[in-house]
Short mmCIF file of C-alpha atoms and ligand atoms in Angstrom, two decimals:
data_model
loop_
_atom_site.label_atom_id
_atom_site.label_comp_id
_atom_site.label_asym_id
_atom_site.label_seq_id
_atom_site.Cartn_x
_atom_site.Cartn_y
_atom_site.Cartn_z
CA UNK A 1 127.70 156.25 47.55
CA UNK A 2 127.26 152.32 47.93
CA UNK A 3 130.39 151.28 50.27
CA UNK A 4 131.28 147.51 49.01
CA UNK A 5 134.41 146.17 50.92
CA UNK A 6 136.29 147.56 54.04
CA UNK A 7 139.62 145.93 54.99
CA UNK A 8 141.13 146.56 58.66
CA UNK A 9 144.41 146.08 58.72
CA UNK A 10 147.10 146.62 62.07
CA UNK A 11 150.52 147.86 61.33
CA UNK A 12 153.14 148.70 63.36
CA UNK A 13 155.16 151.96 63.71
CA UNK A 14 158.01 153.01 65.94
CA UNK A 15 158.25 156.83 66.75
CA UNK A 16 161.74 158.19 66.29
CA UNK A 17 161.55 159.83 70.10
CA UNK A 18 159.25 158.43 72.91
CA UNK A 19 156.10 160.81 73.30
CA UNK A 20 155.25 160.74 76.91
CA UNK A 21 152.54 162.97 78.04
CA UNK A 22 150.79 163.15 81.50
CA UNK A 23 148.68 159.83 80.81
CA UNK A 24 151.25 157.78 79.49
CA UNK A 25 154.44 156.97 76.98
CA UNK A 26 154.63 156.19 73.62
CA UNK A 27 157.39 154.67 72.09
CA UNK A 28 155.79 152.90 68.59
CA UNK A 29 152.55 152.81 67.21
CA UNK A 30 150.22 150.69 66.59
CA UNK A 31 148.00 151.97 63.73
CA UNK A 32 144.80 151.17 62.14
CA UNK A 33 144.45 151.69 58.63
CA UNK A 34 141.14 151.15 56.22
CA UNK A 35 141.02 150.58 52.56
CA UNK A 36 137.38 151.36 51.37
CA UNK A 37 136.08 150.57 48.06
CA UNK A 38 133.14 151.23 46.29
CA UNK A 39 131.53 152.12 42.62
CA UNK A 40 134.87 151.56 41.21
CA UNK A 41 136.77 154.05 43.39
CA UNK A 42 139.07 153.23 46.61
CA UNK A 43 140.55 155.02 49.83
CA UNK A 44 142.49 154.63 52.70
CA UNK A 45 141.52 155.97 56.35
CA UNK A 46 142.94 155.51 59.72
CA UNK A 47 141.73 155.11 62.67
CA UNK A 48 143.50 157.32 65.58
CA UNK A 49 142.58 154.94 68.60
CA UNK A 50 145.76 154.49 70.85
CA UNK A 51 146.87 151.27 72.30
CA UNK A 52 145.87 152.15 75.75
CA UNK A 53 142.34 153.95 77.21
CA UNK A 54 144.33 156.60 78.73
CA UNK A 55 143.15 159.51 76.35
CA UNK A 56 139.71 158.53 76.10
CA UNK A 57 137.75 154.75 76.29
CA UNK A 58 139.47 153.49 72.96
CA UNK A 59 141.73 151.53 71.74
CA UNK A 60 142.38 150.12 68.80
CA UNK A 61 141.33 146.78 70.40
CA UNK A 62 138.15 147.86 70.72
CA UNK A 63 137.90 150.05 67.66
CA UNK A 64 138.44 147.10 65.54
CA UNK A 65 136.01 145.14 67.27
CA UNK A 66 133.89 148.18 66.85
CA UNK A 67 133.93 148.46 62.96
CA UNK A 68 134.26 145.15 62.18
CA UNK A 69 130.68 144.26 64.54
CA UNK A 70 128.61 147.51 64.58
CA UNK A 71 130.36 149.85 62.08
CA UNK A 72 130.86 147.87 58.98
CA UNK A 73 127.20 146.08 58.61
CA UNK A 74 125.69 149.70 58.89
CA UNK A 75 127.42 150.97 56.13
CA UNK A 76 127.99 148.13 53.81
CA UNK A 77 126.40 147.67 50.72
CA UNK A 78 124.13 150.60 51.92
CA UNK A 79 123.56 153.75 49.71
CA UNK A 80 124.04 157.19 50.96
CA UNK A 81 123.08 160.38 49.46
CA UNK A 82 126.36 162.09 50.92
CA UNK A 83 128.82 161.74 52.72
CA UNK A 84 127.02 163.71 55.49
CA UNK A 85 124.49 160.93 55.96
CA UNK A 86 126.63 158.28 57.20
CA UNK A 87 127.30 159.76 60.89
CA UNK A 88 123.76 160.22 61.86
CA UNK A 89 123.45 156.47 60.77
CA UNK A 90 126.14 155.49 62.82
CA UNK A 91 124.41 157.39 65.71
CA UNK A 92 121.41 155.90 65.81
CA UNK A 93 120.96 153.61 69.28
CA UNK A 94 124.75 153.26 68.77
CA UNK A 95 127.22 154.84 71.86
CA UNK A 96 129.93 155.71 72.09
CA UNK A 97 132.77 154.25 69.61
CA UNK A 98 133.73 157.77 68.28
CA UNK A 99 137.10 156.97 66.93
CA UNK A 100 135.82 153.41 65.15
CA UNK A 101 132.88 155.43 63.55
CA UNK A 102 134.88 158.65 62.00
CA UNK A 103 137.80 155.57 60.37
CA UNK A 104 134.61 154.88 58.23
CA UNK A 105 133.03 158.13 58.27
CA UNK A 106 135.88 159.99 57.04
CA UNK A 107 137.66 157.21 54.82
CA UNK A 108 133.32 157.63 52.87
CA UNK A 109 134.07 161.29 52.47
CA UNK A 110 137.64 160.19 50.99
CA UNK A 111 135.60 158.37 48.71
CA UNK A 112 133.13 160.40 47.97
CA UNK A 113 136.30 163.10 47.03
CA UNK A 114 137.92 160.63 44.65
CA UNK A 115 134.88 159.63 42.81
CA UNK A 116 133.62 163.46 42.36
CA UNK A 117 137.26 164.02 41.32
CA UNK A 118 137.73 166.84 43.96
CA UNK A 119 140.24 167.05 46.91
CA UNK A 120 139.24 166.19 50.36
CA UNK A 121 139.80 169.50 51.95
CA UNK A 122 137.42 171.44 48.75
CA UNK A 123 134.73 168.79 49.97
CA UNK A 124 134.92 169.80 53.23
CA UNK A 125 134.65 173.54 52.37
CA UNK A 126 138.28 174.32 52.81
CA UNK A 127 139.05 177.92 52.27
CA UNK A 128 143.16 177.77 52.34
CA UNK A 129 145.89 176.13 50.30
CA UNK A 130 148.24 175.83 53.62
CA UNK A 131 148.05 175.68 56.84
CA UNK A 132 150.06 176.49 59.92
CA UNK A 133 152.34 174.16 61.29
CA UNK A 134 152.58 173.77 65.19
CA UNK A 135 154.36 170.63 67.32
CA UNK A 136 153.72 169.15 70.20
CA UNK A 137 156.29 168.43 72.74
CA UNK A 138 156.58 165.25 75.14
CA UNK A 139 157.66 165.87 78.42
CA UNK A 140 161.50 166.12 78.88
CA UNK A 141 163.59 164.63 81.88
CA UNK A 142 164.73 168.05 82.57
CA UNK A 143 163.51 171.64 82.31
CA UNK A 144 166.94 172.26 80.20
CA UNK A 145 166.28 169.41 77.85
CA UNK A 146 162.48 171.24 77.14
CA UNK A 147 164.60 174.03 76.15
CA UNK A 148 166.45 173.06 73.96
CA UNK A 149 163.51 170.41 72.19
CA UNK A 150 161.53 173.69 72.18
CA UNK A 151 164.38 176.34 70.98
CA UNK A 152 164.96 173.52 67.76
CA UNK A 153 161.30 173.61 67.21
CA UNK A 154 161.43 177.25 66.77
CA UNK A 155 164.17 177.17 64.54
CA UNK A 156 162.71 174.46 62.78
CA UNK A 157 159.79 177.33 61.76
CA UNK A 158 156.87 175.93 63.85
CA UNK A 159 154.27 178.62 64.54
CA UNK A 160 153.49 177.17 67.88
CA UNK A 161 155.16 174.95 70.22
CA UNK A 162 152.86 172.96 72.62
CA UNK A 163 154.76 172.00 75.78
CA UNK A 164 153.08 169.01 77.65
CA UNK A 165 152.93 169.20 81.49
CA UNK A 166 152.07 167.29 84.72
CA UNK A 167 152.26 167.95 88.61
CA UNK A 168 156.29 167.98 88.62
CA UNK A 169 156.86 169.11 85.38
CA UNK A 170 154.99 172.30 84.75
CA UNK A 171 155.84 176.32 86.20
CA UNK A 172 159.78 175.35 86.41
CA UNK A 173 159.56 173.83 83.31
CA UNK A 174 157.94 176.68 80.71
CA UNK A 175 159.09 178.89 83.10
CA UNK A 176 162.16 177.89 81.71
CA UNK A 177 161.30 177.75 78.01
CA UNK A 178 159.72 181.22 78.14
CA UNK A 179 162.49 183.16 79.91
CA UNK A 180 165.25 181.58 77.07
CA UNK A 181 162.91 181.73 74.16
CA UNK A 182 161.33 184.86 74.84
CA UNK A 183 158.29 187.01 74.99
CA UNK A 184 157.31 186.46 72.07
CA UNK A 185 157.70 182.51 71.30
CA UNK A 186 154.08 181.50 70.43
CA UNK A 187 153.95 178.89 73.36
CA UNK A 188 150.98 176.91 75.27
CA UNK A 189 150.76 174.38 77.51
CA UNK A 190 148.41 170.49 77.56
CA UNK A 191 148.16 168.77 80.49
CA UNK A 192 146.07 166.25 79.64
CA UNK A 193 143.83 166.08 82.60
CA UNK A 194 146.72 165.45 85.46
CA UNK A 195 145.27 168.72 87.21
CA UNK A 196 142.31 169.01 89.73
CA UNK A 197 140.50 172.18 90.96
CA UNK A 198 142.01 171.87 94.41
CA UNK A 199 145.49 171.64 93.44
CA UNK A 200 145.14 174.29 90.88
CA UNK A 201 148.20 176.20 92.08
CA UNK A 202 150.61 175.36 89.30
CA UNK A 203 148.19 176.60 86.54
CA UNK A 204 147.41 180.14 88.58
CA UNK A 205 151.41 180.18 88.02
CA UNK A 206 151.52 179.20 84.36
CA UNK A 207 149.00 182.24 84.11
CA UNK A 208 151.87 184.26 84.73
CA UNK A 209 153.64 183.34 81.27
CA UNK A 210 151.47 184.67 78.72
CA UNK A 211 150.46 181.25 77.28
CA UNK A 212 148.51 181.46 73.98
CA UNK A 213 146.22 179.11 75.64
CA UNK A 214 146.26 175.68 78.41
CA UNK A 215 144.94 172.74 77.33
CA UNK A 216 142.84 170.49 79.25
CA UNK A 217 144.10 171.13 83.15
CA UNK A 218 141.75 169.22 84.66
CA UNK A 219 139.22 165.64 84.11
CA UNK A 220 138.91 164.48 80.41
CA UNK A 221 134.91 164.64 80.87
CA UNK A 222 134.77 167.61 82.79
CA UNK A 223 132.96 170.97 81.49
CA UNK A 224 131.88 172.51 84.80
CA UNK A 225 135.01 172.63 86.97
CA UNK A 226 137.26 173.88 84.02
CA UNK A 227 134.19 176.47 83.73
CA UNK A 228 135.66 177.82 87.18
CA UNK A 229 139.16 177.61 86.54
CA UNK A 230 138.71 179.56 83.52
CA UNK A 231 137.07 181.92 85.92
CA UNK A 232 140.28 182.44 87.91
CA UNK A 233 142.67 181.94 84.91
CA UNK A 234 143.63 185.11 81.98
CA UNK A 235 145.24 182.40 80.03
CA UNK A 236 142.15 180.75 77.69
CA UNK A 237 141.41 177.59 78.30
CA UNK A 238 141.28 175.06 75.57
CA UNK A 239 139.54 172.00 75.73
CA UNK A 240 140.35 168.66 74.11
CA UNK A 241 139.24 165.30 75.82
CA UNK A 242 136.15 167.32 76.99
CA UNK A 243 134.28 168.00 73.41
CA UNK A 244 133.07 164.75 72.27
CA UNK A 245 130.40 166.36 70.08
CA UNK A 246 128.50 169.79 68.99
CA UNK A 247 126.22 169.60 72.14
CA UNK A 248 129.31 169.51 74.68
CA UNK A 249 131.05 172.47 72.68
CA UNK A 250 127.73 174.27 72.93
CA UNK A 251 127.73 173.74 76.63
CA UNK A 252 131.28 174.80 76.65
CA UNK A 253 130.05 178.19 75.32
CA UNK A 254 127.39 178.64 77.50
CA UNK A 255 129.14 177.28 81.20
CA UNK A 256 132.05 179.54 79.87
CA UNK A 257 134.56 176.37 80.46
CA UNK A 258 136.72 177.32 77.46
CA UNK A 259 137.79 179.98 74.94
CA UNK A 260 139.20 177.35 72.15
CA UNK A 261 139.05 174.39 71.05
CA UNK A 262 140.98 171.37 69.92
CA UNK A 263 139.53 169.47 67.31
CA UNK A 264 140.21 166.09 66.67
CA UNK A 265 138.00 164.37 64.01
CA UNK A 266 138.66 161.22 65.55
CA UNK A 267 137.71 162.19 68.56
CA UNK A 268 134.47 163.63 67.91
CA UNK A 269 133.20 160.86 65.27
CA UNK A 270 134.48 162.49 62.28
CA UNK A 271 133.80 165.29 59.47
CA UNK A 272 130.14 166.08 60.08
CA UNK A 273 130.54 166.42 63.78
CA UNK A 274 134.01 168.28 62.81
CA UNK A 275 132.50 170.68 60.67
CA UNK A 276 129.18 171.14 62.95
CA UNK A 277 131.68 171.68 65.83
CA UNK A 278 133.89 173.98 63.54
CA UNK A 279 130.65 176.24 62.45
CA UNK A 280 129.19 176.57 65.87
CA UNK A 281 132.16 177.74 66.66
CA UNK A 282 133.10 180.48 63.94
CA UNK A 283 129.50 181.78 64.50
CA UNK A 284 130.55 182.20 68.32
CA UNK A 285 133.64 183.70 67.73
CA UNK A 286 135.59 180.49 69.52
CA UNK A 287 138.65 180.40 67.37
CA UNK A 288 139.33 176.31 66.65
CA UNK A 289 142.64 174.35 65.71
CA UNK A 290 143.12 170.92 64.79
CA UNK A 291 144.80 168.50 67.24
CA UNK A 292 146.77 165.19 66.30
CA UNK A 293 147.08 161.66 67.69
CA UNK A 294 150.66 160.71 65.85
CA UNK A 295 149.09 159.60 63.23
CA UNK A 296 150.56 158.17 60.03
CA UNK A 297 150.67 159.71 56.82
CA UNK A 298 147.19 158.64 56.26
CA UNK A 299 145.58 160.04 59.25
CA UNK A 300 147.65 163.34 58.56
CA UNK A 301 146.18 163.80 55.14
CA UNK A 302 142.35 164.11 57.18
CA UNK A 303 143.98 166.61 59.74
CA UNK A 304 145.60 168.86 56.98
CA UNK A 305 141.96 168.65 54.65
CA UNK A 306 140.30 169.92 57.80
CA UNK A 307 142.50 172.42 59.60
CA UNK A 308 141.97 174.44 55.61
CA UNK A 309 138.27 175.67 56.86
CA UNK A 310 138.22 179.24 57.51
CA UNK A 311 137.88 178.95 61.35
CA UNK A 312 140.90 177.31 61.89
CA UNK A 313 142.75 179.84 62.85
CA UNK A 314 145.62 178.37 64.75
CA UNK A 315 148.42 176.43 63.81
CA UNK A 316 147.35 172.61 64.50
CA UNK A 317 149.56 169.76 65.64
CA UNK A 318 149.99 168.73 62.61
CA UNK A 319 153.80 168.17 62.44
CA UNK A 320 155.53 166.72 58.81
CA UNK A 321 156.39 163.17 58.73
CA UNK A 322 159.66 163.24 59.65
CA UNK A 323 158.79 164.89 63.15
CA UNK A 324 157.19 161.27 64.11
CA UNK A 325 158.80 158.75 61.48
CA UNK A 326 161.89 157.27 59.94
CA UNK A 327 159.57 156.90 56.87
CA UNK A 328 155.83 157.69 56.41
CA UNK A 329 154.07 155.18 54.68
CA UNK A 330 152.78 157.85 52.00
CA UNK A 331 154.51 159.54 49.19
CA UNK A 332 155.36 162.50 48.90
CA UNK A 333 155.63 162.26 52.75
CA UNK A 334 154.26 165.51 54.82
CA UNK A 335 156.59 168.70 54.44
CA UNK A 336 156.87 171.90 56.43
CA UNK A 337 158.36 174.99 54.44
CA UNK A 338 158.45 178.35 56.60
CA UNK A 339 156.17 176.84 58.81
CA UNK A 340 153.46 176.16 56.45
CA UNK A 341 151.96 172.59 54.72
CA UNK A 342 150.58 172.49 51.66
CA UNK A 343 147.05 171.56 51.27
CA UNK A 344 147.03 168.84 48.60
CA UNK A 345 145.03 170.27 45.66
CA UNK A 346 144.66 166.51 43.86
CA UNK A 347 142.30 164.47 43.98
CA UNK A 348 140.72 162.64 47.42
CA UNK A 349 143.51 162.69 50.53
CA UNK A 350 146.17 163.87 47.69
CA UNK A 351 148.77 161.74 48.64
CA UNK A 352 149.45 158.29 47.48
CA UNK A 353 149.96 155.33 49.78
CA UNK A 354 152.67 152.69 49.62
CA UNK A 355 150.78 149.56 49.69
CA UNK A 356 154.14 147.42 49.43
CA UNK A 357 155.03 149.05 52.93
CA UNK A 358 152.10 148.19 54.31
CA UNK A 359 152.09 145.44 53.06
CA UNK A 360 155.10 144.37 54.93
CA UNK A 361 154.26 146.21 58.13
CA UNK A 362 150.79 144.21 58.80
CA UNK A 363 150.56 142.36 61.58
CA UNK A 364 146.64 141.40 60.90
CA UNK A 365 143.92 142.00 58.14
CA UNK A 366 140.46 141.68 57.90
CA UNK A 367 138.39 142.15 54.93
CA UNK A 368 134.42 142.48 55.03
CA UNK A 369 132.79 142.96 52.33
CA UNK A 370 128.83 142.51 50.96
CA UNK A 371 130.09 139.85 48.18
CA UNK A 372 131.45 137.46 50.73
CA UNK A 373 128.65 138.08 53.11
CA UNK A 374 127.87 134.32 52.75
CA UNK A 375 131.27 133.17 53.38
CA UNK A 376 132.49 133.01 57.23
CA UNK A 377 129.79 135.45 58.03
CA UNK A 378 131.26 137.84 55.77
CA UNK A 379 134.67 137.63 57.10
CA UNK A 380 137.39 136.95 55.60
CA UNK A 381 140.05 136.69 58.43
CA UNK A 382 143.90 136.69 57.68
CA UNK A 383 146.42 136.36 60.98
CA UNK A 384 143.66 137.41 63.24
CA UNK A 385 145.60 137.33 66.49
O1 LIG B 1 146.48 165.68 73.99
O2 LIG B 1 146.76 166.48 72.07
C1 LIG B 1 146.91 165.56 72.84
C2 LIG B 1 148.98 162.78 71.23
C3 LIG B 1 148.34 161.67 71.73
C4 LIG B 1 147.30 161.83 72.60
C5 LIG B 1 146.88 163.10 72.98
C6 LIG B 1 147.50 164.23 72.46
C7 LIG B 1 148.59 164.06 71.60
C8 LIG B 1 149.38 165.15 71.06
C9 LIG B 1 150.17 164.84 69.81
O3 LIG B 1 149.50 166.23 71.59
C10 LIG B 1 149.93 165.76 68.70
C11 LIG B 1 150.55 165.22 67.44
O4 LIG B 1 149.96 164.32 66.80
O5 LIG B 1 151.61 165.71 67.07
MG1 LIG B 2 145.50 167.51 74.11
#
């Protein structure tokens, strides 16, 4: 695998409904998508960085200065035996940047699918030809209004509903949800790190509901105080923010700071760290899920290839298209039947993007490729703003 040209490109998005979570609101995207080509083949990625740093350093600011400086001449025009090769490459004397390194990463294992003629998710080692569907919940002005978001997302045939909370919003709030829905509702709780150990009250309550698990209660880089709240807590703990890597789920294991965990490819670099993370974890017995960062159609069809490994044993945020979007920019768009979506059998992501959309929806392109490497340093810029 010789990776010849990588274009950037921004487009925008609106969200039907505002997401807001404990960190911040969300009312339209702003999305980072990659077209790789090489030997003859092509793919699209997408990079999940938000707009603000407020779920981890990233953005896609820096993301795209990321890949277009450090990423891109690492991986251009060089040949790789696998796709498994690329992130140690990317590793080497090279921090940090998780989310700009697994756009490429992922979008060479796309690649690598399409020219082998196989589907993403059999390259990966998926076992399953659907996965569960679970959504994730903003938080509501009012504990009645989280009812009734939640009681439509049950009807709707989720398998999980993921209700997010902050200091406010959190006991009267599922407390809520749980006594209408029910015992049984498979419901859990993500607080994106708006918790600390010493005001740790709300989450003893929470422990009270039967929660299938709470997600990240307290600092985004934090292993060893969530390691003592999941002393005092019943309820699992799942981390997110926290696992960056293998080694931090490792010490997860051992500090005892978590029973689950949230993976985001993105978040952790991409595939091989995904799958490293994913295998440490079946051999421990940690059951795994796959988390989402409203991505696009694009991003989506990575989540779905990966949530089909064996230890993904939870349904993943991984909500259909029309959860997030008036229109997807990918045909056919992502479907939920009984609570399922299909893994794409076909060839590489399996779903085909509409480049006249994007077309229209980019805001800025850049395309770097080995060819033009003596040409504006490589660069071809187009309404860089
Ligand atoms: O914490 O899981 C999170 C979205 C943006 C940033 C962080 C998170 C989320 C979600 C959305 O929960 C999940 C989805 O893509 O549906
Ligand atoms: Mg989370």
């Amino acid at each position: 695998m010789r990776l010849e040209c990588l274009t950037l490109r921004e487009i925008h998005l609106p969200l039907k409904e505002p997401f807001r979570i404990s960190s911040g609101i969300q009312r339209s995207r702003r999305i980072l998508l990659l077209q790789l080509e090489a030997d003859g083949v092509a793919a699209w990625s997408e990079c999940v960085a938000p707009e603000e740093p407020n779920y981890c350093s990233e953005t896609i600011d820096t993301a795209w200065h990321a890949i277009v400086h450090w990423v891109a001449p690492r991986v251009l025009d060089r040949s790789f035996a696998s796709a498994a090769e690329v992130f140690p490459a990317l590793q080497h004397n090279f921090r940090g940047h998780l989310m700009a390194k697994a756009a490429v990463e992922m979008g060479i294992w796309a690649l690598t699918a399409e020219q082998r003629g196989v589907s993403l998710a059999c390259l990966l080692g998926g076992t399953r030809n659907e996965v569960e569907v679970g959504i994730s919940l903003g938080i509501q002005v009012s504990p009645g209004a989280l009812v009734e978001r939640a009681r439509r997302a049950l009807e709707e045939g989720y398998r999980k509903v993921k209700l997010k909370i902050e200091p406010g919003a959190d006991v009267e709030y599922v407390r809520a949800v749980r006594t209408e829905l029910g015992p049984r509702a498979p419901l859990m709780a993500d607080a994106n790190n708006a918790y600390s150990l010493d005001a740790a009250e709300p989450l003893l309550r929470l422990d009270e509901l039967d929660l299938i698990m709470i997600e990240q209660p307290l600092a985004w880089d934090d292993l060893r105080q969530h390691a003592e709240l999941q002393r005092r807590l019943r309820t699992p703990i799942c981390l997110d923010e926290s696992i960056t890597s293998v080694e931090r789920a490792r010490e997860m294991a051992e500090l005892g700071s978590g029973r689950v965990i949230n993976i985001k490819p993105g978040r952790v670099g991409g595939f091989a760290a995904s799958i490293a993370i994913h295998d440490f974890c079946a051999a421990q017995g940690i059951p795994v899920w796959c988390g989402g960062m409203l991505e696009s159609g694009v991003g989506r069809a990575y989540n779905v290839a990966l949530a089909s490994l064996p230890n993904f044993t939870k349904p993943g945020d991984i909500s259909p298209s029309s959860r997030y979007w008036e229109r997807d920019v990918v045909s056919p768009e992502w479907s939920m039947h009984d609570g399922m979506m299909t893994v794409p059998a076909g060839r590489g992501i399996g779903v085909e993007v509409d480049q006249e959309r994007i077309e229209q929806l980019t805001v800025r392109r850049v395309r770097l490729g080995s060819r033009e490497a003596g040409r504006q340093g490589g660069k071809d810029v187009d309404r860089h703003d």
